[in-house]
Amino acid sequence: MLKTLDPILHGQLRLAIVSILVSTEKADFNFLRNKTGATSGNLSVQLDKLEKANYINIQKSFKGKRPLTEAIITENGLIAFESYVEQLKKLINK
């Protein structure tokens, strides 16, 4: 039986964020906003959802006098992404 696609990763913006982090491991807020084309508010909400699911960690610091928010993929996030991709492959090959 085919498992259901992960509803956390199935959201378009959340999937884009995790896809970027799979290849970069870590990305700052501005990089993610530019790559995804998301608004700051929407990106912030989706990062929060991914963090609550333990798919990413958020680190807040300062770069000079400016705040710096970085997202880092967790092992759980990587496993969830790989599982999601496998489920998609099974759907395609059905």
PDB file of N, CA, C and O in Angstrom, residues 12-67:
ATOM      1  N   GLN A  12       3.844  23.740  -1.325  1.00  0.00           N
ATOM      2  CA  GLN A  12       4.789  24.160  -2.359  1.00  0.00           C
ATOM      3  C   GLN A  12       5.987  24.934  -1.801  1.00  0.00           C
ATOM      4  O   GLN A  12       7.132  24.621  -2.120  1.00  0.00           O
ATOM      5  N   LEU A  13       5.742  25.913  -0.968  1.00  0.00           N
ATOM      6  CA  LEU A  13       6.839  26.718  -0.436  1.00  0.00           C
ATOM      7  C   LEU A  13       7.694  25.909   0.543  1.00  0.00           C
ATOM      8  O   LEU A  13       8.928  25.987   0.513  1.00  0.00           O
ATOM      9  N   ARG A  14       7.061  25.100   1.389  1.00  0.00           N
ATOM     10  CA  ARG A  14       7.835  24.284   2.328  1.00  0.00           C
ATOM     11  C   ARG A  14       8.708  23.280   1.574  1.00  0.00           C
ATOM     12  O   ARG A  14       9.866  23.059   1.938  1.00  0.00           O
ATOM     13  N   LEU A  15       8.176  22.697   0.516  1.00  0.00           N
ATOM     14  CA  LEU A  15       8.965  21.768  -0.294  1.00  0.00           C
ATOM     15  C   LEU A  15      10.143  22.494  -0.944  1.00  0.00           C
ATOM     16  O   LEU A  15      11.256  21.969  -0.987  1.00  0.00           O
ATOM     17  N   ALA A  16       9.911  23.692  -1.426  1.00  0.00           N
ATOM     18  CA  ALA A  16      10.997  24.477  -2.034  1.00  0.00           C
ATOM     19  C   ALA A  16      12.083  24.788  -1.011  1.00  0.00           C
ATOM     20  O   ALA A  16      13.279  24.644  -1.302  1.00  0.00           O
ATOM     21  N   ILE A  17      11.686  25.180   0.182  1.00  0.00           N
ATOM     22  CA  ILE A  17      12.653  25.496   1.242  1.00  0.00           C
ATOM     23  C   ILE A  17      13.504  24.273   1.569  1.00  0.00           C
ATOM     24  O   ILE A  17      14.737  24.351   1.598  1.00  0.00           O
ATOM     25  N   VAL A  18      12.855  23.148   1.803  1.00  0.00           N
ATOM     26  CA  VAL A  18      13.592  21.933   2.155  1.00  0.00           C
ATOM     27  C   VAL A  18      14.465  21.477   0.989  1.00  0.00           C
ATOM     28  O   VAL A  18      15.611  21.054   1.194  1.00  0.00           O
ATOM     29  N   SER A  19      13.976  21.594  -0.228  1.00  0.00           N
ATOM     30  CA  SER A  19      14.774  21.222  -1.407  1.00  0.00           C
ATOM     31  C   SER A  19      16.050  22.051  -1.479  1.00  0.00           C
ATOM     32  O   SER A  19      17.127  21.520  -1.774  1.00  0.00           O
ATOM     33  N   ILE A  20      15.932  23.335  -1.217  1.00  0.00           N
ATOM     34  CA  ILE A  20      17.113  24.206  -1.214  1.00  0.00           C
ATOM     35  C   ILE A  20      18.070  23.783  -0.106  1.00  0.00           C
ATOM     36  O   ILE A  20      19.278  23.663  -0.321  1.00  0.00           O
ATOM     37  N   LEU A  21      17.525  23.520   1.080  1.00  0.00           N
ATOM     38  CA  LEU A  21      18.376  23.163   2.218  1.00  0.00           C
ATOM     39  C   LEU A  21      19.037  21.798   2.057  1.00  0.00           C
ATOM     40  O   LEU A  21      20.106  21.571   2.611  1.00  0.00           O
ATOM     41  N   VAL A  22      18.419  20.898   1.319  1.00  0.00           N
ATOM     42  CA  VAL A  22      19.041  19.594   1.065  1.00  0.00           C
ATOM     43  C   VAL A  22      20.364  19.795   0.320  1.00  0.00           C
ATOM     44  O   VAL A  22      21.345  19.124   0.612  1.00  0.00           O
ATOM     45  N   SER A  23      20.393  20.754  -0.586  1.00  0.00           N
ATOM     46  CA  SER A  23      21.615  20.967  -1.360  1.00  0.00           C
ATOM     47  C   SER A  23      22.591  21.933  -0.689  1.00  0.00           C
ATOM     48  O   SER A  23      23.793  21.846  -0.923  1.00  0.00           O
ATOM     49  N   THR A  24      22.083  22.843   0.149  1.00  0.00           N
ATOM     50  CA  THR A  24      22.975  23.835   0.754  1.00  0.00           C
ATOM     51  C   THR A  24      23.242  23.579   2.237  1.00  0.00           C
ATOM     52  O   THR A  24      24.169  24.158   2.784  1.00  0.00           O
ATOM     53  N   GLU A  25      22.421  22.766   2.886  1.00  0.00           N
ATOM     54  CA  GLU A  25      22.456  22.454   4.315  1.00  0.00           C
ATOM     55  C   GLU A  25      22.062  23.639   5.197  1.00  0.00           C
ATOM     56  O   GLU A  25      21.413  23.471   6.204  1.00  0.00           O
ATOM     57  N   LYS A  26      22.452  24.853   4.811  1.00  0.00           N
ATOM     58  CA  LYS A  26      22.164  26.043   5.601  1.00  0.00           C
ATOM     59  C   LYS A  26      21.933  27.207   4.646  1.00  0.00           C
ATOM     60  O   LYS A  26      22.636  27.327   3.642  1.00  0.00           O
ATOM     61  N   ALA A  27      20.931  28.033   4.952  1.00  0.00           N
ATOM     62  CA  ALA A  27      20.667  29.203   4.111  1.00  0.00           C
ATOM     63  C   ALA A  27      20.066  30.310   4.957  1.00  0.00           C
ATOM     64  O   ALA A  27      19.281  30.040   5.869  1.00  0.00           O
ATOM     65  N   ASP A  28      20.438  31.544   4.646  1.00  0.00           N
ATOM     66  CA  ASP A  28      19.862  32.641   5.415  1.00  0.00           C
ATOM     67  C   ASP A  28      18.512  33.054   4.829  1.00  0.00           C
ATOM     68  O   ASP A  28      18.146  32.662   3.715  1.00  0.00           O
ATOM     69  N   PHE A  29      17.785  33.810   5.627  1.00  0.00           N
ATOM     70  CA  PHE A  29      16.411  34.203   5.299  1.00  0.00           C
ATOM     71  C   PHE A  29      16.339  34.904   3.939  1.00  0.00           C
ATOM     72  O   PHE A  29      15.475  34.575   3.121  1.00  0.00           O
ATOM     73  N   ASN A  30      17.240  35.853   3.696  1.00  0.00           N
ATOM     74  CA  ASN A  30      17.194  36.604   2.439  1.00  0.00           C
ATOM     75  C   ASN A  30      17.458  35.703   1.233  1.00  0.00           C
ATOM     76  O   ASN A  30      16.821  35.855   0.185  1.00  0.00           O
ATOM     77  N   PHE A  31      18.387  34.769   1.372  1.00  0.00           N
ATOM     78  CA  PHE A  31      18.668  33.827   0.289  1.00  0.00           C
ATOM     79  C   PHE A  31      17.418  33.001  -0.030  1.00  0.00           C
ATOM     80  O   PHE A  31      17.039  32.853  -1.199  1.00  0.00           O
ATOM     81  N   LEU A  32      16.772  32.475   1.015  1.00  0.00           N
ATOM     82  CA  LEU A  32      15.561  31.677   0.807  1.00  0.00           C
ATOM     83  C   LEU A  32      14.438  32.517   0.191  1.00  0.00           C
ATOM     84  O   LEU A  32      13.729  32.056  -0.698  1.00  0.00           O
ATOM     85  N   ARG A  33      14.293  33.750   0.657  1.00  0.00           N
ATOM     86  CA  ARG A  33      13.250  34.624   0.110  1.00  0.00           C
ATOM     87  C   ARG A  33      13.504  34.903  -1.367  1.00  0.00           C
ATOM     88  O   ARG A  33      12.592  34.826  -2.193  1.00  0.00           O
ATOM     89  N   ASN A  34      14.750  35.175  -1.724  1.00  0.00           N
ATOM     90  CA  ASN A  34      15.080  35.448  -3.122  1.00  0.00           C
ATOM     91  C   ASN A  34      14.916  34.219  -4.005  1.00  0.00           C
ATOM     92  O   ASN A  34      14.422  34.316  -5.124  1.00  0.00           O
ATOM     93  N   LYS A  35      15.344  33.060  -3.515  1.00  0.00           N
ATOM     94  CA  LYS A  35      15.249  31.822  -4.300  1.00  0.00           C
ATOM     95  C   LYS A  35      13.804  31.371  -4.511  1.00  0.00           C
ATOM     96  O   LYS A  35      13.469  30.837  -5.562  1.00  0.00           O
ATOM     97  N   THR A  36      12.963  31.569  -3.493  1.00  0.00           N
ATOM     98  CA  THR A  36      11.583  31.079  -3.581  1.00  0.00           C
ATOM     99  C   THR A  36      10.608  32.123  -4.115  1.00  0.00           C
ATOM    100  O   THR A  36       9.529  31.777  -4.565  1.00  0.00           O
ATOM    101  N   GLY A  37      10.987  33.400  -4.033  1.00  0.00           N
ATOM    102  CA  GLY A  37      10.072  34.459  -4.454  1.00  0.00           C
ATOM    103  C   GLY A  37       8.953  34.710  -3.445  1.00  0.00           C
ATOM    104  O   GLY A  37       7.986  35.397  -3.745  1.00  0.00           O
ATOM    105  N   ALA A  38       9.088  34.157  -2.256  1.00  0.00           N
ATOM    106  CA  ALA A  38       8.058  34.292  -1.219  1.00  0.00           C
ATOM    107  C   ALA A  38       8.141  35.669  -0.566  1.00  0.00           C
ATOM    108  O   ALA A  38       9.196  36.306  -0.558  1.00  0.00           O
ATOM    109  N   THR A  39       7.035  36.081  -0.001  1.00  0.00           N
ATOM    110  CA  THR A  39       7.056  37.299   0.798  1.00  0.00           C
ATOM    111  C   THR A  39       7.725  36.974   2.138  1.00  0.00           C
ATOM    112  O   THR A  39       7.765  35.815   2.562  1.00  0.00           O
ATOM    113  N   SER A  40       8.206  37.988   2.802  1.00  0.00           N
ATOM    114  CA  SER A  40       8.864  37.782   4.103  1.00  0.00           C
ATOM    115  C   SER A  40       7.915  37.132   5.100  1.00  0.00           C
ATOM    116  O   SER A  40       8.291  36.212   5.822  1.00  0.00           O
ATOM    117  N   GLY A  41       6.662  37.595   5.125  1.00  0.00           N
ATOM    118  CA  GLY A  41       5.682  37.058   6.064  1.00  0.00           C
ATOM    119  C   GLY A  41       5.377  35.600   5.809  1.00  0.00           C
ATOM    120  O   GLY A  41       5.349  34.782   6.737  1.00  0.00           O
ATOM    121  N   ASN A  42       5.149  35.247   4.545  1.00  0.00           N
ATOM    122  CA  ASN A  42       4.825  33.864   4.206  1.00  0.00           C
ATOM    123  C   ASN A  42       6.029  32.954   4.475  1.00  0.00           C
ATOM    124  O   ASN A  42       5.878  31.855   5.029  1.00  0.00           O
ATOM    125  N   LEU A  43       7.210  33.407   4.115  1.00  0.00           N
ATOM    126  CA  LEU A  43       8.406  32.602   4.359  1.00  0.00           C
ATOM    127  C   LEU A  43       8.579  32.358   5.850  1.00  0.00           C
ATOM    128  O   LEU A  43       8.870  31.239   6.280  1.00  0.00           O
ATOM    129  N   SER A  44       8.375  33.379   6.636  1.00  0.00           N
ATOM    130  CA  SER A  44       8.512  33.262   8.086  1.00  0.00           C
ATOM    131  C   SER A  44       7.543  32.226   8.655  1.00  0.00           C
ATOM    132  O   SER A  44       7.923  31.382   9.475  1.00  0.00           O
ATOM    133  N   VAL A  45       6.298  32.253   8.198  1.00  0.00           N
ATOM    134  CA  VAL A  45       5.286  31.293   8.660  1.00  0.00           C
ATOM    135  C   VAL A  45       5.680  29.869   8.273  1.00  0.00           C
ATOM    136  O   VAL A  45       5.584  28.933   9.084  1.00  0.00           O
ATOM    137  N   GLN A  46       6.142  29.683   7.050  1.00  0.00           N
ATOM    138  CA  GLN A  46       6.496  28.339   6.584  1.00  0.00           C
ATOM    139  C   GLN A  46       7.751  27.814   7.275  1.00  0.00           C
ATOM    140  O   GLN A  46       7.851  26.623   7.578  1.00  0.00           O
ATOM    141  N   LEU A  47       8.709  28.695   7.553  1.00  0.00           N
ATOM    142  CA  LEU A  47       9.890  28.276   8.313  1.00  0.00           C
ATOM    143  C   LEU A  47       9.489  27.826   9.709  1.00  0.00           C
ATOM    144  O   LEU A  47      10.018  26.834  10.219  1.00  0.00           O
ATOM    145  N   ASP A  48       8.546  28.529  10.303  1.00  0.00           N
ATOM    146  CA  ASP A  48       8.058  28.161  11.631  1.00  0.00           C
ATOM    147  C   ASP A  48       7.412  26.772  11.612  1.00  0.00           C
ATOM    148  O   ASP A  48       7.653  25.952  12.500  1.00  0.00           O
ATOM    149  N   LYS A  49       6.612  26.495  10.589  1.00  0.00           N
ATOM    150  CA  LYS A  49       5.971  25.175  10.470  1.00  0.00           C
ATOM    151  C   LYS A  49       7.020  24.073  10.313  1.00  0.00           C
ATOM    152  O   LYS A  49       6.901  23.000  10.908  1.00  0.00           O
ATOM    153  N   LEU A  50       8.037  24.329   9.504  1.00  0.00           N
ATOM    154  CA  LEU A  50       9.088  23.333   9.311  1.00  0.00           C
ATOM    155  C   LEU A  50       9.897  23.121  10.588  1.00  0.00           C
ATOM    156  O   LEU A  50      10.293  21.998  10.905  1.00  0.00           O
ATOM    157  N   GLU A  51      10.113  24.188  11.334  1.00  0.00           N
ATOM    158  CA  GLU A  51      10.846  24.056  12.589  1.00  0.00           C
ATOM    159  C   GLU A  51      10.029  23.271  13.618  1.00  0.00           C
ATOM    160  O   GLU A  51      10.562  22.404  14.311  1.00  0.00           O
ATOM    161  N   LYS A  52       8.730  23.539  13.690  1.00  0.00           N
ATOM    162  CA  LYS A  52       7.871  22.804  14.624  1.00  0.00           C
ATOM    163  C   LYS A  52       7.799  21.322  14.276  1.00  0.00           C
ATOM    164  O   LYS A  52       7.632  20.484  15.154  1.00  0.00           O
ATOM    165  N   ALA A  53       7.938  20.991  12.989  1.00  0.00           N
ATOM    166  CA  ALA A  53       7.941  19.591  12.553  1.00  0.00           C
ATOM    167  C   ALA A  53       9.322  18.949  12.755  1.00  0.00           C
ATOM    168  O   ALA A  53       9.502  17.767  12.462  1.00  0.00           O
ATOM    169  N   ASN A  54      10.288  19.736  13.236  1.00  0.00           N
ATOM    170  CA  ASN A  54      11.661  19.287  13.435  1.00  0.00           C
ATOM    171  C   ASN A  54      12.352  18.908  12.120  1.00  0.00           C
ATOM    172  O   ASN A  54      13.195  18.020  12.082  1.00  0.00           O
ATOM    173  N   TYR A  55      11.984  19.586  11.037  1.00  0.00           N
ATOM    174  CA  TYR A  55      12.629  19.370   9.745  1.00  0.00           C
ATOM    175  C   TYR A  55      13.782  20.347   9.537  1.00  0.00           C
ATOM    176  O   TYR A  55      14.671  20.086   8.740  1.00  0.00           O
ATOM    177  N   ILE A  56      13.728  21.489  10.237  1.00  0.00           N
ATOM    178  CA  ILE A  56      14.806  22.465  10.173  1.00  0.00           C
ATOM    179  C   ILE A  56      15.044  23.029  11.577  1.00  0.00           C
ATOM    180  O   ILE A  56      14.187  22.923  12.451  1.00  0.00           O
ATOM    181  N   ASN A  57      16.214  23.609  11.749  1.00  0.00           N
ATOM    182  CA  ASN A  57      16.524  24.406  12.935  1.00  0.00           C
ATOM    183  C   ASN A  57      16.705  25.840  12.466  1.00  0.00           C
ATOM    184  O   ASN A  57      17.256  26.074  11.381  1.00  0.00           O
ATOM    185  N   ILE A  58      16.273  26.775  13.287  1.00  0.00           N
ATOM    186  CA  ILE A  58      16.459  28.186  12.986  1.00  0.00           C
ATOM    187  C   ILE A  58      17.486  28.740  13.967  1.00  0.00           C
ATOM    188  O   ILE A  58      17.365  28.542  15.170  1.00  0.00           O
ATOM    189  N   GLN A  59      18.496  29.394  13.420  1.00  0.00           N
ATOM    190  CA  GLN A  59      19.498  30.061  14.240  1.00  0.00           C
ATOM    191  C   GLN A  59      19.392  31.560  13.995  1.00  0.00           C
ATOM    192  O   GLN A  59      19.402  32.002  12.843  1.00  0.00           O
ATOM    193  N   LYS A  60      19.296  32.308  15.074  1.00  0.00           N
ATOM    194  CA  LYS A  60      19.236  33.764  14.970  1.00  0.00           C
ATOM    195  C   LYS A  60      20.483  34.341  15.600  1.00  0.00           C
ATOM    196  O   LYS A  60      20.876  33.956  16.691  1.00  0.00           O
ATOM    197  N   SER A  61      21.105  35.268  14.866  1.00  0.00           N
ATOM    198  CA  SER A  61      22.311  35.919  15.350  1.00  0.00           C
ATOM    199  C   SER A  61      22.378  37.307  14.705  1.00  0.00           C
ATOM    200  O   SER A  61      21.383  37.785  14.158  1.00  0.00           O
ATOM    201  N   PHE A  62      23.532  37.908  14.775  1.00  0.00           N
ATOM    202  CA  PHE A  62      23.741  39.200  14.133  1.00  0.00           C
ATOM    203  C   PHE A  62      24.941  39.122  13.217  1.00  0.00           C
ATOM    204  O   PHE A  62      25.926  38.450  13.506  1.00  0.00           O
ATOM    205  N   LYS A  63      24.838  39.804  12.093  1.00  0.00           N
ATOM    206  CA  LYS A  63      25.957  39.974  11.175  1.00  0.00           C
ATOM    207  C   LYS A  63      26.251  41.466  11.206  1.00  0.00           C
ATOM    208  O   LYS A  63      25.526  42.240  10.593  1.00  0.00           O
ATOM    209  N   GLY A  64      27.255  41.829  11.961  1.00  0.00           N
ATOM    210  CA  GLY A  64      27.455  43.247  12.246  1.00  0.00           C
ATOM    211  C   GLY A  64      26.325  43.693  13.161  1.00  0.00           C
ATOM    212  O   GLY A  64      26.076  43.099  14.195  1.00  0.00           O
ATOM    213  N   LYS A  65      25.598  44.717  12.737  1.00  0.00           N
ATOM    214  CA  LYS A  65      24.462  45.204  13.528  1.00  0.00           C
ATOM    215  C   LYS A  65      23.127  44.707  12.987  1.00  0.00           C
ATOM    216  O   LYS A  65      22.079  45.051  13.513  1.00  0.00           O
ATOM    217  N   ARG A  66      23.169  43.898  11.948  1.00  0.00           N
ATOM    218  CA  ARG A  66      21.937  43.419  11.332  1.00  0.00           C
ATOM    219  C   ARG A  66      21.591  42.017  11.822  1.00  0.00           C
ATOM    220  O   ARG A  66      22.468  41.157  11.945  1.00  0.00           O
ATOM    221  N   PRO A  67      20.289  41.778  12.062  1.00  0.00           N
ATOM    222  CA  PRO A  67      19.872  40.424  12.457  1.00  0.00           C
ATOM    223  C   PRO A  67      20.085  39.434  11.310  1.00  0.00           C
ATOM    224  O   PRO A  67      19.923  39.785  10.141  1.00  0.00           O
TER     225      PRO A  67
END
